[in-house]
Amino acid sequence: MVRTISTLIGAAFVFVLALALFGTVKTTITEPTPESVEHVFHQEPADIHLASAGLFGKFDDRQVQRGFQVFKEVCSACHSLKYVHFRDLTKIGYSTAEVKAIADQWAIEQPSINPDTGEPATRKNVPSDPFPSPFANEIAARAANNNALPPDFSLITKAREDGPNYIHALITGYQNPPAALKREFPSFSTPPGLHYNPYFANLNIAMPPPLTADGQVTYVDGTKATKDQMARDVAAFLTWTAEPNLNARHAAGIAAILFILIFVFLAWGAYQNVWRDLKH
């Protein structure tokens, strides 16, 4: 008797679940959720084919240095690199003397304490220092950026999907809202202080276009500084800041694969030698 009641209760439970599932599927098919403006007009970034991409990728130090120059002259006014130290620049080809000069001449100095008065002060950067933040704190950063907090750039290409391609597309993607957007979504607008960018998650971004014209940066190596070139270079630099040991990691991976292949070949040879007589 108890078993029969339990079976009936279980069958009723399964029946209710089946009805609920059927109702959900039917509603999804007959009354699909309207597509949002972000879903319709959001664009995916194109592949910019950086030298560091792929299993055998390796950083192009000249390009990374150009990207650092773009960061220094354009991006560092708002964005920090708190997990990167000046001395790390030696990994992309700068000499120790050049790194010392870059640190000493950096526009933002390190916070310090006056040893005589105990009052807050600043001091020149040294190679062992991390790149200083352009703002004293979050409140100051928001006050200077229409209440938006500029993200730290140290790991930005890891924190964003398709990081390097996203950075390039975002920087070069500022435009006016297309006419089709207004036709399909009349309620959509870009509020004052924001900028339309189809590569940003909700299409409206607080950061103004950082690259406004070709030649905004004069490259030391003489490369023509188009907006596209500068965006590619800074994307390469931020890929490096997020994974400065990529070259060594890829080299170690290739060495490990070669070792495994050699080991498998030797093991196969040993197997053939040991079992050769027993097979016949």
PDB file of C-alpha atoms in Angstrom:
ATOM      1  CA  MET A   1       0.000   0.000   0.000  1.00  0.00           C
ATOM      2  CA  VAL A   2       2.753   2.415   0.971  1.00  0.00           C
ATOM      3  CA  ARG A   3       4.670   1.544  -2.168  1.00  0.00           C
ATOM      4  CA  THR A   4       1.616   2.214  -4.345  1.00  0.00           C
ATOM      5  CA  ILE A   5       1.017   5.617  -2.749  1.00  0.00           C
ATOM      6  CA  SER A   6       4.696   6.532  -3.190  1.00  0.00           C
ATOM      7  CA  THR A   7       4.542   5.507  -6.851  1.00  0.00           C
ATOM      8  CA  LEU A   8       1.445   7.612  -7.449  1.00  0.00           C
ATOM      9  CA  ILE A   9       2.985  10.627  -5.744  1.00  0.00           C
ATOM     10  CA  GLY A  10       6.167  10.229  -7.811  1.00  0.00           C
ATOM     11  CA  ALA A  11       4.170   9.888 -11.024  1.00  0.00           C
ATOM     12  CA  ALA A  12       2.161  12.996 -10.183  1.00  0.00           C
ATOM     13  CA  PHE A  13       5.365  14.923  -9.478  1.00  0.00           C
ATOM     14  CA  VAL A  14       6.868  13.864 -12.819  1.00  0.00           C
ATOM     15  CA  PHE A  15       3.618  14.789 -14.600  1.00  0.00           C
ATOM     16  CA  VAL A  16       3.652  18.296 -13.081  1.00  0.00           C
ATOM     17  CA  LEU A  17       7.310  18.784 -14.077  1.00  0.00           C
ATOM     18  CA  ALA A  18       6.511  17.630 -17.608  1.00  0.00           C
ATOM     19  CA  LEU A  19       3.627  20.098 -17.844  1.00  0.00           C
ATOM     20  CA  ALA A  20       5.841  22.925 -16.595  1.00  0.00           C
ATOM     21  CA  LEU A  21       8.568  22.028 -19.098  1.00  0.00           C
ATOM     22  CA  PHE A  22       6.045  21.823 -21.930  1.00  0.00           C
ATOM     23  CA  GLY A  23       4.603  25.216 -20.976  1.00  0.00           C
ATOM     24  CA  THR A  24       8.044  26.807 -20.878  1.00  0.00           C
ATOM     25  CA  VAL A  25       9.057  25.384 -24.260  1.00  0.00           C
ATOM     26  CA  LYS A  26       5.730  26.392 -25.818  1.00  0.00           C
ATOM     27  CA  THR A  27       6.020  29.951 -24.496  1.00  0.00           C
ATOM     28  CA  THR A  28       9.603  30.215 -25.736  1.00  0.00           C
ATOM     29  CA  ILE A  29       8.554  29.129 -29.222  1.00  0.00           C
ATOM     30  CA  THR A  30       5.304  31.087 -29.525  1.00  0.00           C
ATOM     31  CA  GLU A  31       6.301  34.172 -27.550  1.00  0.00           C
ATOM     32  CA  PRO A  32      10.089  34.639 -27.877  1.00  0.00           C
ATOM     33  CA  THR A  33      11.729  37.281 -25.733  1.00  0.00           C
ATOM     34  CA  PRO A  34      12.207  40.482 -27.753  1.00  0.00           C
ATOM     35  CA  GLU A  35      15.808  41.102 -28.715  1.00  0.00           C
ATOM     36  CA  SER A  36      17.468  43.942 -26.837  1.00  0.00           C
ATOM     37  CA  VAL A  37      19.182  46.852 -28.535  1.00  0.00           C
ATOM     38  CA  GLU A  38      22.509  45.609 -27.194  1.00  0.00           C
ATOM     39  CA  HIS A  39      21.946  42.172 -28.719  1.00  0.00           C
ATOM     40  CA  VAL A  40      21.026  43.561 -32.136  1.00  0.00           C
ATOM     41  CA  PHE A  41      23.628  46.307 -32.546  1.00  0.00           C
ATOM     42  CA  HIS A  42      26.553  44.997 -30.487  1.00  0.00           C
ATOM     43  CA  GLN A  43      29.473  44.061 -32.754  1.00  0.00           C
ATOM     44  CA  GLU A  44      32.193  41.470 -32.288  1.00  0.00           C
ATOM     45  CA  PRO A  45      35.812  42.612 -32.710  1.00  0.00           C
ATOM     46  CA  ALA A  46      37.860  41.493 -35.689  1.00  0.00           C
ATOM     47  CA  ASP A  47      41.100  39.566 -35.250  1.00  0.00           C
ATOM     48  CA  ILE A  48      44.094  41.913 -35.472  1.00  0.00           C
ATOM     49  CA  HIS A  49      46.596  39.019 -35.689  1.00  0.00           C
ATOM     50  CA  LEU A  50      49.137  40.160 -33.111  1.00  0.00           C
ATOM     51  CA  ALA A  51      52.542  38.484 -33.209  1.00  0.00           C
ATOM     52  CA  SER A  52      51.875  37.115 -29.698  1.00  0.00           C
ATOM     53  CA  ALA A  53      48.699  35.290 -30.727  1.00  0.00           C
ATOM     54  CA  GLY A  54      48.559  31.528 -31.161  1.00  0.00           C
ATOM     55  CA  LEU A  55      50.473  28.592 -29.687  1.00  0.00           C
ATOM     56  CA  PHE A  56      53.802  29.762 -31.105  1.00  0.00           C
ATOM     57  CA  GLY A  57      53.223  33.498 -30.644  1.00  0.00           C
ATOM     58  CA  LYS A  58      56.017  35.781 -29.527  1.00  0.00           C
ATOM     59  CA  PHE A  59      55.948  39.446 -28.614  1.00  0.00           C
ATOM     60  CA  ASP A  60      57.222  41.929 -31.171  1.00  0.00           C
ATOM     61  CA  ASP A  61      59.300  44.122 -28.845  1.00  0.00           C
ATOM     62  CA  ARG A  62      59.275  47.076 -31.245  1.00  0.00           C
ATOM     63  CA  GLN A  63      55.486  47.007 -31.405  1.00  0.00           C
ATOM     64  CA  VAL A  64      55.176  46.606 -27.635  1.00  0.00           C
ATOM     65  CA  GLN A  65      57.497  49.592 -27.156  1.00  0.00           C
ATOM     66  CA  ARG A  66      55.336  51.660 -29.506  1.00  0.00           C
ATOM     67  CA  GLY A  67      52.298  50.551 -27.510  1.00  0.00           C
ATOM     68  CA  PHE A  68      53.997  51.685 -24.326  1.00  0.00           C
ATOM     69  CA  GLN A  69      54.574  55.066 -25.935  1.00  0.00           C
ATOM     70  CA  VAL A  70      50.849  55.309 -26.742  1.00  0.00           C
ATOM     71  CA  PHE A  71      49.971  54.329 -23.185  1.00  0.00           C
ATOM     72  CA  LYS A  72      52.410  56.872 -21.771  1.00  0.00           C
ATOM     73  CA  GLU A  73      51.267  59.781 -23.931  1.00  0.00           C
ATOM     74  CA  VAL A  74      47.536  59.030 -24.131  1.00  0.00           C
ATOM     75  CA  CYS A  75      46.193  56.395 -21.748  1.00  0.00           C
ATOM     76  CA  SER A  76      48.200  57.124 -18.589  1.00  0.00           C
ATOM     77  CA  ALA A  77      46.272  60.355 -18.020  1.00  0.00           C
ATOM     78  CA  CYS A  78      43.332  58.256 -16.780  1.00  0.00           C
ATOM     79  CA  HIS A  79      44.407  54.626 -16.433  1.00  0.00           C
ATOM     80  CA  SER A  80      46.812  52.979 -14.011  1.00  0.00           C
ATOM     81  CA  LEU A  81      49.169  49.995 -14.302  1.00  0.00           C
ATOM     82  CA  LYS A  82      49.417  49.055 -10.645  1.00  0.00           C
ATOM     83  CA  TYR A  83      50.719  45.513 -11.251  1.00  0.00           C
ATOM     84  CA  VAL A  84      53.517  46.598 -13.588  1.00  0.00           C
ATOM     85  CA  HIS A  85      56.845  48.045 -12.407  1.00  0.00           C
ATOM     86  CA  PHE A  86      59.137  50.336 -14.354  1.00  0.00           C
ATOM     87  CA  ARG A  87      61.905  47.707 -14.197  1.00  0.00           C
ATOM     88  CA  ASP A  88      59.654  45.301 -16.123  1.00  0.00           C
ATOM     89  CA  LEU A  89      60.255  47.409 -19.234  1.00  0.00           C
ATOM     90  CA  THR A  90      63.669  45.743 -19.593  1.00  0.00           C
ATOM     91  CA  LYS A  91      61.754  42.639 -20.762  1.00  0.00           C
ATOM     92  CA  ILE A  92      60.639  44.443 -23.922  1.00  0.00           C
ATOM     93  CA  GLY A  93      64.052  45.748 -24.909  1.00  0.00           C
ATOM     94  CA  TYR A  94      64.644  48.896 -22.857  1.00  0.00           C
ATOM     95  CA  SER A  95      68.071  49.212 -21.260  1.00  0.00           C
ATOM     96  CA  THR A  96      68.541  49.780 -17.532  1.00  0.00           C
ATOM     97  CA  ALA A  97      69.566  53.385 -18.189  1.00  0.00           C
ATOM     98  CA  GLU A  98      66.474  53.983 -20.335  1.00  0.00           C
ATOM     99  CA  VAL A  99      64.234  52.526 -17.632  1.00  0.00           C
ATOM    100  CA  LYS A 100      65.793  54.799 -15.019  1.00  0.00           C
ATOM    101  CA  ALA A 101      65.185  57.797 -17.259  1.00  0.00           C
ATOM    102  CA  ILE A 102      61.576  56.782 -17.957  1.00  0.00           C
ATOM    103  CA  ALA A 103      60.874  56.369 -14.235  1.00  0.00           C
ATOM    104  CA  ASP A 104      62.565  59.640 -13.310  1.00  0.00           C
ATOM    105  CA  GLN A 105      60.708  61.632 -15.988  1.00  0.00           C
ATOM    106  CA  TRP A 106      57.263  60.066 -15.434  1.00  0.00           C
ATOM    107  CA  ALA A 107      54.659  62.800 -15.037  1.00  0.00           C
ATOM    108  CA  ILE A 108      53.065  61.350 -11.871  1.00  0.00           C
ATOM    109  CA  GLU A 109      55.341  60.976  -8.879  1.00  0.00           C
ATOM    110  CA  GLN A 110      55.122  58.427  -6.071  1.00  0.00           C
ATOM    111  CA  PRO A 111      53.293  59.406  -2.850  1.00  0.00           C
ATOM    112  CA  SER A 112      55.673  59.796   0.063  1.00  0.00           C
ATOM    113  CA  ILE A 113      56.138  61.414   3.459  1.00  0.00           C
ATOM    114  CA  ASN A 114      58.345  64.422   4.150  1.00  0.00           C
ATOM    115  CA  PRO A 115      60.923  63.043   6.629  1.00  0.00           C
ATOM    116  CA  ASP A 116      61.312  66.436   8.303  1.00  0.00           C
ATOM    117  CA  THR A 117      57.669  67.431   8.780  1.00  0.00           C
ATOM    118  CA  GLY A 118      55.754  64.168   8.431  1.00  0.00           C
ATOM    119  CA  GLU A 119      53.472  65.812   5.884  1.00  0.00           C
ATOM    120  CA  PRO A 120      52.350  64.031   2.697  1.00  0.00           C
ATOM    121  CA  ALA A 121      54.762  64.601  -0.172  1.00  0.00           C
ATOM    122  CA  THR A 122      55.863  63.056  -3.451  1.00  0.00           C
ATOM    123  CA  ARG A 123      59.145  61.749  -4.783  1.00  0.00           C
ATOM    124  CA  LYS A 124      60.600  60.796  -8.139  1.00  0.00           C
ATOM    125  CA  ASN A 125      59.904  57.287  -9.410  1.00  0.00           C
ATOM    126  CA  VAL A 126      62.629  54.653  -9.410  1.00  0.00           C
ATOM    127  CA  PRO A 127      62.743  51.427 -11.471  1.00  0.00           C
ATOM    128  CA  SER A 128      61.497  49.296  -8.561  1.00  0.00           C
ATOM    129  CA  ASP A 129      58.284  51.345  -8.280  1.00  0.00           C
ATOM    130  CA  PRO A 130      54.992  50.305  -9.873  1.00  0.00           C
ATOM    131  CA  PHE A 131      53.495  52.734 -12.360  1.00  0.00           C
ATOM    132  CA  PRO A 132      51.725  55.371 -10.218  1.00  0.00           C
ATOM    133  CA  SER A 133      47.983  55.984 -10.494  1.00  0.00           C
ATOM    134  CA  PRO A 134      47.004  59.276 -12.129  1.00  0.00           C
ATOM    135  CA  PHE A 135      44.460  59.842  -9.326  1.00  0.00           C
ATOM    136  CA  ALA A 136      44.882  59.967  -5.572  1.00  0.00           C
ATOM    137  CA  ASN A 137      41.870  57.733  -4.932  1.00  0.00           C
ATOM    138  CA  GLU A 138      38.639  56.415  -6.431  1.00  0.00           C
ATOM    139  CA  ILE A 139      36.645  59.521  -5.521  1.00  0.00           C
ATOM    140  CA  ALA A 140      39.101  61.755  -7.371  1.00  0.00           C
ATOM    141  CA  ALA A 141      39.052  59.392 -10.370  1.00  0.00           C
ATOM    142  CA  ARG A 142      35.250  59.441 -10.583  1.00  0.00           C
ATOM    143  CA  ALA A 143      35.099  63.207 -10.120  1.00  0.00           C
ATOM    144  CA  ALA A 144      37.383  63.688 -13.109  1.00  0.00           C
ATOM    145  CA  ASN A 145      35.551  61.192 -15.346  1.00  0.00           C
ATOM    146  CA  ASN A 146      31.815  61.933 -15.168  1.00  0.00           C
ATOM    147  CA  ASN A 147      31.453  59.539 -12.191  1.00  0.00           C
ATOM    148  CA  ALA A 148      32.978  56.654 -14.208  1.00  0.00           C
ATOM    149  CA  LEU A 149      35.952  54.795 -12.742  1.00  0.00           C
ATOM    150  CA  PRO A 150      38.727  54.200 -15.302  1.00  0.00           C
ATOM    151  CA  PRO A 151      39.799  50.556 -14.927  1.00  0.00           C
ATOM    152  CA  ASP A 152      43.359  49.569 -14.181  1.00  0.00           C
ATOM    153  CA  PHE A 153      45.023  48.385 -17.392  1.00  0.00           C
ATOM    154  CA  SER A 154      47.478  45.857 -15.952  1.00  0.00           C
ATOM    155  CA  LEU A 155      45.284  42.807 -16.676  1.00  0.00           C
ATOM    156  CA  ILE A 156      42.656  44.355 -18.939  1.00  0.00           C
ATOM    157  CA  THR A 157      43.245  41.964 -21.861  1.00  0.00           C
ATOM    158  CA  LYS A 158      42.666  39.035 -19.495  1.00  0.00           C
ATOM    159  CA  ALA A 159      39.610  40.650 -17.918  1.00  0.00           C
ATOM    160  CA  ARG A 160      37.843  41.237 -21.249  1.00  0.00           C
ATOM    161  CA  GLU A 161      36.729  38.538 -23.653  1.00  0.00           C
ATOM    162  CA  ASP A 162      38.938  38.413 -26.750  1.00  0.00           C
ATOM    163  CA  GLY A 163      41.112  40.983 -24.947  1.00  0.00           C
ATOM    164  CA  PRO A 164      43.589  42.378 -27.547  1.00  0.00           C
ATOM    165  CA  ASN A 165      41.010  42.387 -30.340  1.00  0.00           C
ATOM    166  CA  TYR A 166      38.456  43.993 -28.012  1.00  0.00           C
ATOM    167  CA  ILE A 167      40.877  46.765 -27.008  1.00  0.00           C
ATOM    168  CA  HIS A 168      41.656  47.580 -30.633  1.00  0.00           C
ATOM    169  CA  ALA A 169      37.993  47.499 -31.690  1.00  0.00           C
ATOM    170  CA  LEU A 170      36.861  49.621 -28.736  1.00  0.00           C
ATOM    171  CA  ILE A 171      39.468  52.313 -29.311  1.00  0.00           C
ATOM    172  CA  THR A 172      38.706  52.580 -33.021  1.00  0.00           C
ATOM    173  CA  GLY A 173      34.953  51.917 -32.802  1.00  0.00           C
ATOM    174  CA  TYR A 174      33.541  55.299 -31.767  1.00  0.00           C
ATOM    175  CA  GLN A 175      30.829  56.454 -34.159  1.00  0.00           C
ATOM    176  CA  ASN A 176      27.403  58.029 -34.402  1.00  0.00           C
ATOM    177  CA  PRO A 177      24.431  55.726 -33.715  1.00  0.00           C
ATOM    178  CA  PRO A 178      23.251  54.198 -37.016  1.00  0.00           C
ATOM    179  CA  ALA A 179      19.920  55.323 -38.436  1.00  0.00           C
ATOM    180  CA  ALA A 180      18.560  51.757 -38.205  1.00  0.00           C
ATOM    181  CA  LEU A 181      19.030  51.830 -34.430  1.00  0.00           C
ATOM    182  CA  LYS A 182      16.661  54.777 -34.043  1.00  0.00           C
ATOM    183  CA  ARG A 183      14.110  53.162 -36.320  1.00  0.00           C
ATOM    184  CA  GLU A 184      14.090  49.845 -34.466  1.00  0.00           C
ATOM    185  CA  PHE A 185      14.587  51.190 -30.931  1.00  0.00           C
ATOM    186  CA  PRO A 186      13.154  54.751 -30.744  1.00  0.00           C
ATOM    187  CA  SER A 187      13.677  54.870 -26.972  1.00  0.00           C
ATOM    188  CA  PHE A 188      17.440  54.333 -27.229  1.00  0.00           C
ATOM    189  CA  SER A 189      19.618  57.383 -26.632  1.00  0.00           C
ATOM    190  CA  THR A 190      23.177  58.293 -25.778  1.00  0.00           C
ATOM    191  CA  PRO A 191      23.053  60.467 -22.622  1.00  0.00           C
ATOM    192  CA  PRO A 192      25.206  63.580 -22.337  1.00  0.00           C
ATOM    193  CA  GLY A 193      28.737  62.686 -21.337  1.00  0.00           C
ATOM    194  CA  LEU A 194      28.574  59.220 -22.917  1.00  0.00           C
ATOM    195  CA  HIS A 195      29.681  58.064 -26.361  1.00  0.00           C
ATOM    196  CA  TYR A 196      28.199  55.482 -28.721  1.00  0.00           C
ATOM    197  CA  ASN A 197      30.458  52.499 -29.336  1.00  0.00           C
ATOM    198  CA  PRO A 198      29.037  49.226 -30.740  1.00  0.00           C
ATOM    199  CA  TYR A 199      31.885  47.200 -29.198  1.00  0.00           C
ATOM    200  CA  PHE A 200      31.029  48.248 -25.646  1.00  0.00           C
ATOM    201  CA  ALA A 201      28.628  46.038 -23.677  1.00  0.00           C
ATOM    202  CA  ASN A 202      25.694  48.484 -23.451  1.00  0.00           C
ATOM    203  CA  LEU A 203      26.717  50.573 -26.508  1.00  0.00           C
ATOM    204  CA  ASN A 204      27.255  53.761 -24.455  1.00  0.00           C
ATOM    205  CA  ILE A 205      30.674  54.298 -22.893  1.00  0.00           C
ATOM    206  CA  ALA A 206      31.871  57.080 -20.592  1.00  0.00           C
ATOM    207  CA  MET A 207      35.431  57.143 -21.933  1.00  0.00           C
ATOM    208  CA  PRO A 208      35.776  59.711 -24.728  1.00  0.00           C
ATOM    209  CA  PRO A 209      37.659  58.634 -27.862  1.00  0.00           C
ATOM    210  CA  PRO A 210      41.311  58.398 -26.750  1.00  0.00           C
ATOM    211  CA  LEU A 211      42.721  58.491 -30.299  1.00  0.00           C
ATOM    212  CA  THR A 212      41.267  61.387 -32.222  1.00  0.00           C
ATOM    213  CA  ALA A 213      43.635  61.815 -35.171  1.00  0.00           C
ATOM    214  CA  ASP A 214      46.499  60.241 -37.063  1.00  0.00           C
ATOM    215  CA  GLY A 215      49.870  61.384 -35.801  1.00  0.00           C
ATOM    216  CA  GLN A 216      48.631  61.922 -32.243  1.00  0.00           C
ATOM    217  CA  VAL A 217      51.811  60.151 -31.135  1.00  0.00           C
ATOM    218  CA  THR A 218      55.150  60.576 -32.866  1.00  0.00           C
ATOM    219  CA  TYR A 219      56.800  57.173 -32.813  1.00  0.00           C
ATOM    220  CA  VAL A 220      60.484  57.057 -31.930  1.00  0.00           C
ATOM    221  CA  ASP A 221      61.117  54.343 -34.550  1.00  0.00           C
ATOM    222  CA  GLY A 222      59.496  56.399 -37.322  1.00  0.00           C
ATOM    223  CA  THR A 223      56.446  54.159 -37.837  1.00  0.00           C
ATOM    224  CA  LYS A 224      53.469  56.040 -39.288  1.00  0.00           C
ATOM    225  CA  ALA A 225      51.096  56.626 -36.378  1.00  0.00           C
ATOM    226  CA  THR A 226      47.653  56.094 -37.855  1.00  0.00           C
ATOM    227  CA  LYS A 227      44.761  55.588 -35.437  1.00  0.00           C
ATOM    228  CA  ASP A 228      44.584  51.928 -36.419  1.00  0.00           C
ATOM    229  CA  GLN A 229      48.336  51.478 -35.894  1.00  0.00           C
ATOM    230  CA  MET A 230      48.283  53.164 -32.482  1.00  0.00           C
ATOM    231  CA  ALA A 231      45.315  51.043 -31.389  1.00  0.00           C
ATOM    232  CA  ARG A 232      47.084  47.846 -32.505  1.00  0.00           C
ATOM    233  CA  ASP A 233      50.267  48.843 -30.714  1.00  0.00           C
ATOM    234  CA  VAL A 234      48.624  49.707 -27.410  1.00  0.00           C
ATOM    235  CA  ALA A 235      46.654  46.434 -27.619  1.00  0.00           C
ATOM    236  CA  ALA A 236      49.985  44.624 -28.016  1.00  0.00           C
ATOM    237  CA  PHE A 237      51.442  46.472 -25.026  1.00  0.00           C
ATOM    238  CA  LEU A 238      48.444  45.671 -22.802  1.00  0.00           C
ATOM    239  CA  THR A 239      48.665  42.032 -23.886  1.00  0.00           C
ATOM    240  CA  TRP A 240      52.241  42.089 -22.625  1.00  0.00           C
ATOM    241  CA  THR A 241      51.344  43.733 -19.287  1.00  0.00           C
ATOM    242  CA  ALA A 242      48.767  40.998 -18.680  1.00  0.00           C
ATOM    243  CA  GLU A 243      51.206  38.185 -19.503  1.00  0.00           C
ATOM    244  CA  PRO A 244      54.818  39.411 -19.572  1.00  0.00           C
ATOM    245  CA  ASN A 245      56.209  35.854 -19.426  1.00  0.00           C
ATOM    246  CA  LEU A 246      54.335  34.642 -22.519  1.00  0.00           C
ATOM    247  CA  ASN A 247      57.539  34.166 -24.546  1.00  0.00           C
ATOM    248  CA  ALA A 248      59.101  31.993 -21.846  1.00  0.00           C
ATOM    249  CA  ARG A 249      55.872  30.037 -21.363  1.00  0.00           C
ATOM    250  CA  HIS A 250      55.563  29.277 -25.064  1.00  0.00           C
ATOM    251  CA  ALA A 251      59.247  28.281 -25.264  1.00  0.00           C
ATOM    252  CA  ALA A 252      58.834  25.962 -22.254  1.00  0.00           C
ATOM    253  CA  GLY A 253      55.717  24.453 -23.806  1.00  0.00           C
ATOM    254  CA  ILE A 254      57.499  23.712 -27.086  1.00  0.00           C
ATOM    255  CA  ALA A 255      60.436  22.155 -25.194  1.00  0.00           C
ATOM    256  CA  ALA A 256      58.025  20.011 -23.158  1.00  0.00           C
ATOM    257  CA  ILE A 257      56.237  18.786 -26.309  1.00  0.00           C
ATOM    258  CA  LEU A 258      59.572  17.889 -27.954  1.00  0.00           C
ATOM    259  CA  PHE A 259      60.650  16.036 -24.795  1.00  0.00           C
ATOM    260  CA  ILE A 260      57.381  14.063 -24.721  1.00  0.00           C
ATOM    261  CA  LEU A 261      57.736  13.133 -28.402  1.00  0.00           C
ATOM    262  CA  ILE A 262      61.313  11.941 -27.880  1.00  0.00           C
ATOM    263  CA  PHE A 263      60.274  10.013 -24.752  1.00  0.00           C
ATOM    264  CA  VAL A 264      57.405   8.321 -26.619  1.00  0.00           C
ATOM    265  CA  PHE A 265      59.753   7.339 -29.462  1.00  0.00           C
ATOM    266  CA  LEU A 266      62.318   5.889 -27.017  1.00  0.00           C
ATOM    267  CA  ALA A 267      59.594   4.062 -25.073  1.00  0.00           C
ATOM    268  CA  TRP A 268      58.239   2.600 -28.307  1.00  0.00           C
ATOM    269  CA  GLY A 269      61.745   1.479 -29.285  1.00  0.00           C
ATOM    270  CA  ALA A 270      62.307  -0.109 -25.868  1.00  0.00           C
ATOM    271  CA  TYR A 271      58.971  -1.908 -26.107  1.00  0.00           C
ATOM    272  CA  GLN A 272      59.851  -3.289 -29.528  1.00  0.00           C
ATOM    273  CA  ASN A 273      63.269  -4.458 -28.277  1.00  0.00           C
ATOM    274  CA  VAL A 274      62.011  -6.105 -25.070  1.00  0.00           C
ATOM    275  CA  TRP A 275      59.066  -7.934 -26.627  1.00  0.00           C
ATOM    276  CA  ARG A 276      60.628  -8.681 -30.030  1.00  0.00           C
ATOM    277  CA  ASP A 277      61.496 -12.316 -29.338  1.00  0.00           C
ATOM    278  CA  LEU A 278      58.230 -13.076 -27.514  1.00  0.00           C
ATOM    279  CA  LYS A 279      56.146 -11.895 -30.458  1.00  0.00           C
ATOM    280  CA  HIS A 280      57.556 -14.539 -32.766  1.00  0.00           C
TER     281      HIS A 280
END
